[in-house]
Coordinates of C-alpha atoms in Angstrom, one line a residue:
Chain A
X294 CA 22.1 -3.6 1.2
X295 CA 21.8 -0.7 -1.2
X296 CA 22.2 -3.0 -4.3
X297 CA 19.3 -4.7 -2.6
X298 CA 17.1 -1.8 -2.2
X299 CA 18.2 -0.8 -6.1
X300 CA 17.1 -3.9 -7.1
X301 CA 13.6 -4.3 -5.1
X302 CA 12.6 -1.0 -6.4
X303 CA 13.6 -1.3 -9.5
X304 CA 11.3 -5.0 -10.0
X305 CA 8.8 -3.3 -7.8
X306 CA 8.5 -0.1 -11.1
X307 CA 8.6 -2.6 -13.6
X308 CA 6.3 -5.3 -12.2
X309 CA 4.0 -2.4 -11.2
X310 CA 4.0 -1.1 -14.3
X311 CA 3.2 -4.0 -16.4
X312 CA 0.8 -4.8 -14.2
X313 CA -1.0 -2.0 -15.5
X314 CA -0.8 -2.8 -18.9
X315 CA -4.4 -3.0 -20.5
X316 CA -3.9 -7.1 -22.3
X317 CA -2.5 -7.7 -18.4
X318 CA -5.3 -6.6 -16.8
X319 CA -7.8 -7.9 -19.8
X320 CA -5.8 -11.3 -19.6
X321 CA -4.5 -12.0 -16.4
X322 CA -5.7 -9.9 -13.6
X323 CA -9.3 -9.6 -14.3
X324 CA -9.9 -13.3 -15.0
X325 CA -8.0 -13.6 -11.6
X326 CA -9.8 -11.5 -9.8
X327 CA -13.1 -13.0 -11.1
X328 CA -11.6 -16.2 -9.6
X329 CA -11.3 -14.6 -6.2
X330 CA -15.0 -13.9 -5.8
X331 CA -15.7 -17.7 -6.8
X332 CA -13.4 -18.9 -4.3
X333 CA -15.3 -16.2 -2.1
X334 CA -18.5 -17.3 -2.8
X335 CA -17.5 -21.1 -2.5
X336 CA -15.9 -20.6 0.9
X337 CA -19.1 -18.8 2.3
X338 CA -21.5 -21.1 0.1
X339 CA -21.9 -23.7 3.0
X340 CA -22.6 -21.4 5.9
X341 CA -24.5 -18.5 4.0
X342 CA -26.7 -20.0 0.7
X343 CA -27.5 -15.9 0.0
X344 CA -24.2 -15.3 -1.3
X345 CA -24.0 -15.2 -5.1
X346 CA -20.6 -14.6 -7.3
X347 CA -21.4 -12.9 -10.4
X348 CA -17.7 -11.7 -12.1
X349 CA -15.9 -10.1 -10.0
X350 CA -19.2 -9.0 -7.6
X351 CA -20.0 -10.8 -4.8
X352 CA -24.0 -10.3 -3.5
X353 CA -26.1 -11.2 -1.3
X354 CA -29.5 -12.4 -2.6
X355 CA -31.8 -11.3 -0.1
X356 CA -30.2 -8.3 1.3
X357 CA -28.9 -6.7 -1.9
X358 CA -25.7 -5.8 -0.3
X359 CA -22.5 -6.6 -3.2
X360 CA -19.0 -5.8 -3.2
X361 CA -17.0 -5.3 -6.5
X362 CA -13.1 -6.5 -6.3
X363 CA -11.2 -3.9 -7.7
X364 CA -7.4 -3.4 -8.6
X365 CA -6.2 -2.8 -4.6
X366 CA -8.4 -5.2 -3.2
X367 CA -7.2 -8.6 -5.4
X368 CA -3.6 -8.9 -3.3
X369 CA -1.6 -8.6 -6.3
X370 CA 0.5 -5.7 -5.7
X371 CA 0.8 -6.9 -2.6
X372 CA 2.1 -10.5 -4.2
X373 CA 3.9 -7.6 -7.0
X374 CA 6.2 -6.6 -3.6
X375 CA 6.9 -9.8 -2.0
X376 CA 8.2 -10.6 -5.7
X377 CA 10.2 -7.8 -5.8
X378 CA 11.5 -8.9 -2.2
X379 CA 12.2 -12.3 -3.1
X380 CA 13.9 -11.6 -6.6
X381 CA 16.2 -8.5 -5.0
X382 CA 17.7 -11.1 -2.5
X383 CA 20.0 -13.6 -3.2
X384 CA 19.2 -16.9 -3.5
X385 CA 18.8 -19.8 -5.1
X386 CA 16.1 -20.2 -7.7
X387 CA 14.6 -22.8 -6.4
X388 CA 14.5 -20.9 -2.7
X389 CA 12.8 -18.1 -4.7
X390 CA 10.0 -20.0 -6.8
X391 CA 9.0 -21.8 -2.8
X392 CA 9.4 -18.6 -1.7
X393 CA 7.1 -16.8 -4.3
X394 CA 4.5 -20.2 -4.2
X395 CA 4.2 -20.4 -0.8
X396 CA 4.3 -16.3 -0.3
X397 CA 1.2 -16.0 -2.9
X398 CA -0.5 -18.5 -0.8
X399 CA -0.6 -16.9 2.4
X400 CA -1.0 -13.4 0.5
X401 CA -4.2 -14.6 -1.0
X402 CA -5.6 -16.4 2.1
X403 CA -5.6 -13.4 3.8
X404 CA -6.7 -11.9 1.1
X405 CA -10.2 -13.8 0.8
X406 CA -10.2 -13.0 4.6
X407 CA -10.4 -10.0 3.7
X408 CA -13.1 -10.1 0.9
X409 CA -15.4 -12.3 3.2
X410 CA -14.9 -9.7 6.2
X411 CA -15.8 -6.7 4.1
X412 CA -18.9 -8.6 2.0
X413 CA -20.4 -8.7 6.1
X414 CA -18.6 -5.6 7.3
X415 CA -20.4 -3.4 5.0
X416 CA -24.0 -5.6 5.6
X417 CA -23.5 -4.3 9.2
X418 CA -21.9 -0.8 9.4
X419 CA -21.2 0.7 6.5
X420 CA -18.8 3.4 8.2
X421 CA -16.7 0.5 9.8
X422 CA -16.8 -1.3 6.2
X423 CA -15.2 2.2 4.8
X424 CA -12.6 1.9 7.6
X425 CA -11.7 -1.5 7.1
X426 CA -11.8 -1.3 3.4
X427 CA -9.7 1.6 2.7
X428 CA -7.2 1.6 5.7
X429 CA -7.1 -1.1 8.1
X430 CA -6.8 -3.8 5.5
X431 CA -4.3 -2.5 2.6
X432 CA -2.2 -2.3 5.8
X433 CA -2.9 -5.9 7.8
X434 CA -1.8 -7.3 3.5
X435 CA 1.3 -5.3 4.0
X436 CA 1.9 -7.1 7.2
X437 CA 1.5 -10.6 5.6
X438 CA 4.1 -9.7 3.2
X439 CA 6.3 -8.4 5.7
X440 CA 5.9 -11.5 8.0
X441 CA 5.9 -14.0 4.5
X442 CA 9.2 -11.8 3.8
X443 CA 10.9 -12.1 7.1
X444 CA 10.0 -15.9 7.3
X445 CA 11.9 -16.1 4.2
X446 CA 15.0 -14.7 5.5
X447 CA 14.9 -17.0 8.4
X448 CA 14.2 -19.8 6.6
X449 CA 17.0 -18.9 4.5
X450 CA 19.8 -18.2 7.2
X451 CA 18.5 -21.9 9.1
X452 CA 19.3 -23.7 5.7
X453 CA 22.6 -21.4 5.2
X454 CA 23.5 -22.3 9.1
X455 CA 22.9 -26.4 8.4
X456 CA 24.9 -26.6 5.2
X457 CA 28.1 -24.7 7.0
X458 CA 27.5 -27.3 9.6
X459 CA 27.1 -30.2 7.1
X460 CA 30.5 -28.7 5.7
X461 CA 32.1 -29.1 8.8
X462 CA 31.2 -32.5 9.7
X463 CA 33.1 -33.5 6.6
X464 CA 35.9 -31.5 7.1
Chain B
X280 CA 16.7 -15.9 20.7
X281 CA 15.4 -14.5 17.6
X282 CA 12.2 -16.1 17.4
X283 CA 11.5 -14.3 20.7
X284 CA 12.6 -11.1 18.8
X285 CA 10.3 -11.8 15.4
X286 CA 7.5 -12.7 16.9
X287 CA 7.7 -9.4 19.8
X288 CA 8.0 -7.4 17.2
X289 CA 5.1 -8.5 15.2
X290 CA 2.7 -8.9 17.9
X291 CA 3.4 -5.7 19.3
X292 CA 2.7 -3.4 15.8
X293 CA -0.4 -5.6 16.0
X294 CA -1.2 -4.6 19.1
X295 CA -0.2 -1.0 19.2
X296 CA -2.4 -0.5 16.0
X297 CA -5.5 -0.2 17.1
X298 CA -3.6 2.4 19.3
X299 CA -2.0 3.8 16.6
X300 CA -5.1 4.6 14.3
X301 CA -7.3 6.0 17.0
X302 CA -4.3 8.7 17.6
X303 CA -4.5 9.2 13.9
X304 CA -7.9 9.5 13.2
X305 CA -8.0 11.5 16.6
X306 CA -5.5 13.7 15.4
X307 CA -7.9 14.6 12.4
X308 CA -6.1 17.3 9.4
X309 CA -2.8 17.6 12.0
X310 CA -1.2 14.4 10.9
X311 CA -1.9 15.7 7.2
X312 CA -1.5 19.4 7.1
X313 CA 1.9 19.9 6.3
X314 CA 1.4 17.4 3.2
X315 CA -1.6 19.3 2.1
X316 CA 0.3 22.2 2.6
X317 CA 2.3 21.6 0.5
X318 CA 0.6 19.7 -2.1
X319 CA -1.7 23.0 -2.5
X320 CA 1.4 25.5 -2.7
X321 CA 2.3 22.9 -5.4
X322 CA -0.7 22.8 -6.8
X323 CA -0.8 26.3 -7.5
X324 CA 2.5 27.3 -8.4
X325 CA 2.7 24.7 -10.9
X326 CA -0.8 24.7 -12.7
X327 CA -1.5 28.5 -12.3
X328 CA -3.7 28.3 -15.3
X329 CA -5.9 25.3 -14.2
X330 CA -5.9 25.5 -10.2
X331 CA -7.5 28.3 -8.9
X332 CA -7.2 27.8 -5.2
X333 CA -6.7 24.8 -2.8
X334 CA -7.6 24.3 0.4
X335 CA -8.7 21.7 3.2
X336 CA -11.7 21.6 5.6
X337 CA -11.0 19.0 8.1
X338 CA -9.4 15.7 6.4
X339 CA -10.8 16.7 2.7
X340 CA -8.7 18.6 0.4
X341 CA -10.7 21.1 -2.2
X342 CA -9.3 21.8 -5.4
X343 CA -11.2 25.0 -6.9
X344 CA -10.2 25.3 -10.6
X345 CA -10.6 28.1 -13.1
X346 CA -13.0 26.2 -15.6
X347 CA -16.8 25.6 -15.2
X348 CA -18.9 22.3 -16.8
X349 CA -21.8 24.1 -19.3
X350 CA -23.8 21.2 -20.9
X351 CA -21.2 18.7 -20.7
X352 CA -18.4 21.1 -22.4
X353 CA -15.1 22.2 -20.3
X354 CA -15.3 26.0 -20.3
X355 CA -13.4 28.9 -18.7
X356 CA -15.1 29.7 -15.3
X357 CA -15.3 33.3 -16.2
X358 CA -17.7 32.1 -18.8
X359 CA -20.1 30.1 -16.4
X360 CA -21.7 30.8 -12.2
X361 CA -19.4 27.9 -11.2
X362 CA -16.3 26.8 -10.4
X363 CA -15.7 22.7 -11.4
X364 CA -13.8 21.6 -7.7
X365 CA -12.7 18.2 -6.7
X366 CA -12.8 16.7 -2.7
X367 CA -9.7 14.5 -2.3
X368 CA -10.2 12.0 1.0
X369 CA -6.6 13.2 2.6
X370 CA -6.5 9.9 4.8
X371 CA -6.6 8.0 1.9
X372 CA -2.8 8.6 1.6
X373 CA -2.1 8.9 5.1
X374 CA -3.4 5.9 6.6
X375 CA 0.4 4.9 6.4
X376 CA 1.6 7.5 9.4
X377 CA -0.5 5.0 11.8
X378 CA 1.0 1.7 10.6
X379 CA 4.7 3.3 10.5
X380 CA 4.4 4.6 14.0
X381 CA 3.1 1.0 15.6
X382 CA 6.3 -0.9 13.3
X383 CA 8.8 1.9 14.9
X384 CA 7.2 2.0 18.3
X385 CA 7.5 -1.6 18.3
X386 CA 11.1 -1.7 18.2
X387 CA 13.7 -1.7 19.9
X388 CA 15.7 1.5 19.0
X389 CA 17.3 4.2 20.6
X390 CA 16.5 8.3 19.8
X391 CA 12.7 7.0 19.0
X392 CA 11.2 10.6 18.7
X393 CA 14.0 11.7 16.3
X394 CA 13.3 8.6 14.2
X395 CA 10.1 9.2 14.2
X396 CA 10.1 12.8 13.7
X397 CA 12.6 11.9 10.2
X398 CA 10.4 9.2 9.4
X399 CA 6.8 11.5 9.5
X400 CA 8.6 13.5 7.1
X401 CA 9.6 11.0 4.7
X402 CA 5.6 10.1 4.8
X403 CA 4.6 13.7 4.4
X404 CA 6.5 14.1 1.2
X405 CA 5.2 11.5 0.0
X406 CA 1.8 11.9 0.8
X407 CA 2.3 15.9 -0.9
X408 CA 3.3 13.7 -3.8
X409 CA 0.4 11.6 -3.8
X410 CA -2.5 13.9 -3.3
X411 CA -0.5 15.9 -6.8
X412 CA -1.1 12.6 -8.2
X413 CA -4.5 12.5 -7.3
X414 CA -5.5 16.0 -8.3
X415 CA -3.5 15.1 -11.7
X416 CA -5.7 11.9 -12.3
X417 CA -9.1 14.2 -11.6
X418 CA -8.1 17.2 -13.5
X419 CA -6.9 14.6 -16.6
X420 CA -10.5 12.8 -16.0
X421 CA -12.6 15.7 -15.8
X422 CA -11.2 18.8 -17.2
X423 CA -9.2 17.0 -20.0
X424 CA -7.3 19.0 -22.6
X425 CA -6.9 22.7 -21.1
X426 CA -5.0 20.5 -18.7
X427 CA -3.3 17.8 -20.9
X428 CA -1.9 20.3 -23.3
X429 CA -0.1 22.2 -20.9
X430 CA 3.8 21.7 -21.2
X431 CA 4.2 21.2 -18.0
X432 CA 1.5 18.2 -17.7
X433 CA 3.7 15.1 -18.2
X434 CA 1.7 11.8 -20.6
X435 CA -1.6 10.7 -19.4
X436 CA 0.1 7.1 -19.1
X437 CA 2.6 8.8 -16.5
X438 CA -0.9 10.4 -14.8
X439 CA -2.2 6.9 -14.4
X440 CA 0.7 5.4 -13.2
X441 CA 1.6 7.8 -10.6
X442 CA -2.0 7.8 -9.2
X443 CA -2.1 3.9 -8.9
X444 CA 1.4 4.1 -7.1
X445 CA 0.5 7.0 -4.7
X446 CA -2.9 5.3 -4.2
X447 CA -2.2 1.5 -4.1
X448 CA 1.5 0.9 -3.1
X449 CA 2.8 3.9 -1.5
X450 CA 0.6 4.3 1.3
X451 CA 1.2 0.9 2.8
X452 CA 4.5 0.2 1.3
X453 CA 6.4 3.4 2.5
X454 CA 6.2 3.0 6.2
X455 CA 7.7 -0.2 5.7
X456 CA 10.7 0.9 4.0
X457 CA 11.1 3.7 6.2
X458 CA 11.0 2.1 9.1
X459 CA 13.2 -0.9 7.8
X460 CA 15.9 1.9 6.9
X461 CA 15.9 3.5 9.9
X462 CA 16.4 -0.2 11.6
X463 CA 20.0 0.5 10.4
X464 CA 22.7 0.0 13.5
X465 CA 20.6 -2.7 14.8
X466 CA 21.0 -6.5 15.6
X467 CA 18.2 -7.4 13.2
X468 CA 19.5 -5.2 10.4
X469 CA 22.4 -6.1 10.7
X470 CA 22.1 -9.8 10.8
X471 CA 19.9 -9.2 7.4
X472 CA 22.5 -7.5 5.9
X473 CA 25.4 -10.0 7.3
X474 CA 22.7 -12.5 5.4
X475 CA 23.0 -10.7 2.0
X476 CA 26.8 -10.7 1.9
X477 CA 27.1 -14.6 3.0
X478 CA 24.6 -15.5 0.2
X479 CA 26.3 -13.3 -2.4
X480 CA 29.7 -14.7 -1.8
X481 CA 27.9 -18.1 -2.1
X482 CA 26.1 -17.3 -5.5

């Protein structure tokens, strides 16, 4: 257990770190993040012509209201420690690349539940927006990981449970 | 068996959030003040120079430092009718203590106050550790080179990156950890950890 906690904090420092790094951000995570508010925009679109994705901004036409996705608020440290997770346990690497796909997946949805929540949080309350913003929803992402995490583990032990089975039969 | 388990625990932090962070923002500067404590004991004693005094008034923490802004240039307060201060949102690092108590009370343990009490403690470190970082990150921003050049002051890169981390990871991420340590001696850690050694003997 203490190799695995070596190991998860190690990937979490380094992953973290490069994260950081200025062509990262320039390359990867800003691009991604721009992507977010289009998905944003796209999923609101139909219900709510206002919205309008501009970058990483997401506005509303008639109101004026926007909100900016910043680093925090674009999942990926929270995808950076279900990573960490998922490459400190052992397994095989095709358990970890599901595991990481499927993980980023659910990571992100909640995520643009999260961007479409505060874009009409803040239209509405600005105080609860605040709250949501900075500390109900960093935690509720946290959550996802855990649960994506702990779903992973089960799946895991089910499959390691059928094959010792399967290895009995034919014994 | 341990479906029913999984799924109890998870819907019960869930519920006893909302719970959790009216206690905490209820409790106000309590839940915080031994961090900010000692974050401004810290403070001083290590920047002696730069910090001139640190305090809190409810759930902000001030920063009062010995240099003054005149037209833009960083100058020595003595030389100015101001003071350059920062106000540091303390929740904004403690917004963890909330999400850490509904994961514990959530489970099924024994001696829950003593976890709890070890576990706030863990939190409150870190938290002393992240409002440093914070103050860092605003003194490196705004008062710039009488701060950089100090030995003590460790590379602007190290600032950065200990700001993000107390900021973006820490908060949400310690409580889990804690909480998943101190689920030692139990059925679910120690079918996890029966888990790691059956899949490392397979590998």
């Amino acid at each position: 257990m203490y190799k695995f906690l070596f190991i998860f904090i190690a990937a979490l420092s380094v992953l973290f770190t490069v994260e950081l790094l200025i062509p990262v951000q320039t390359y990867v995570i800003q691009p991604f993040t721009t992507g977010l508010a289009t998905v944003s925009a796209a999923i609101i679109t139909p219900f709510d012509e206002n919205v309008i994705s501009s970058g990483r901004i997401l506005r509303d036409a008639v109101g004026g209201f926007a909100v900016s996705i910043e680093s925090g608020c674009n999942g990926v440290e929270a995808t950076i420690v279900l990573l960490a997770g998922v490459l400190a346990f052992p397994a095989a690497l095709r358990q970890k690349l599901i595991a990481i796909g499927l993980g980023f997946v659910a990571i992100q949805a909640l995520n643009i539940v999260r961007i479409i929540s505060l874009f009409y949080l803040g239209q509405w309350n600005y105080t609860i927006f605040e709250w949501f913003h900075l500390y109900l929803w960093p935690v509720l992402i946290m959550l996802d990981v855990l649960i994506v995490f702990a779903l992973y583990l089960r799946w895991l032990a089910t499959r390691d449970e059928s094959s010792v089975e399967q290895a009995s039969g034919h014994a | 068996m341990r479906d029913i388990a999984f799924r109890q625990q998870f819907l019960t932090t869930l519920l006893l959030m909302p719970l959790t962070f009216l206690l905490w923002y209820a409790a106000g500067p309590a839940l915080t003040y031994p961090a900010t404590m000692v974050a401004g004991v810290a403070l001083e004693a290590w920047l002696p120079s730069v910090v001139a005094e640190v305090f809190t008034e409810g759930t902000e923490l001030y920063v009062v430092t010995h240099f003054a802004d005149v037209n833009g240039n960083i100058v020595a307060a003595t030389q100015a009718d101001h003071e350059i201060a920062f106000k540091l949102n303390t929740r904004l690092v403690s917004y963890g203590v909330p999400f850490y108590a509904a994961l514990l009370w959530s489970s099924r343990v024994d001696s829950l106050v003593g976890r709890f009490s070890l576990g706030l403690f863990v939190l409150w470190s870190l938290m002393a550790l992240g409002l440093i970082a914070m103050v860092a990150k605003d003194l490196m921003l705004v008062i710039g080179d009488p701060f950089l050049s100090l030995n003590s002051v460790p590379p602007t890169p190290a600032i950065g990156l200990a700001y993000q981390t107390s900021v973006l990871l820490i908060p949400s991420l310690a409580p889990v950890v804690v909480w998943l340590f101190q689920l030692r001696d139990t059925p679910l850690w120690r079918q996890v950890a029966d888990q790691l050694e059956s899949s490392r003997s397979s590998e």
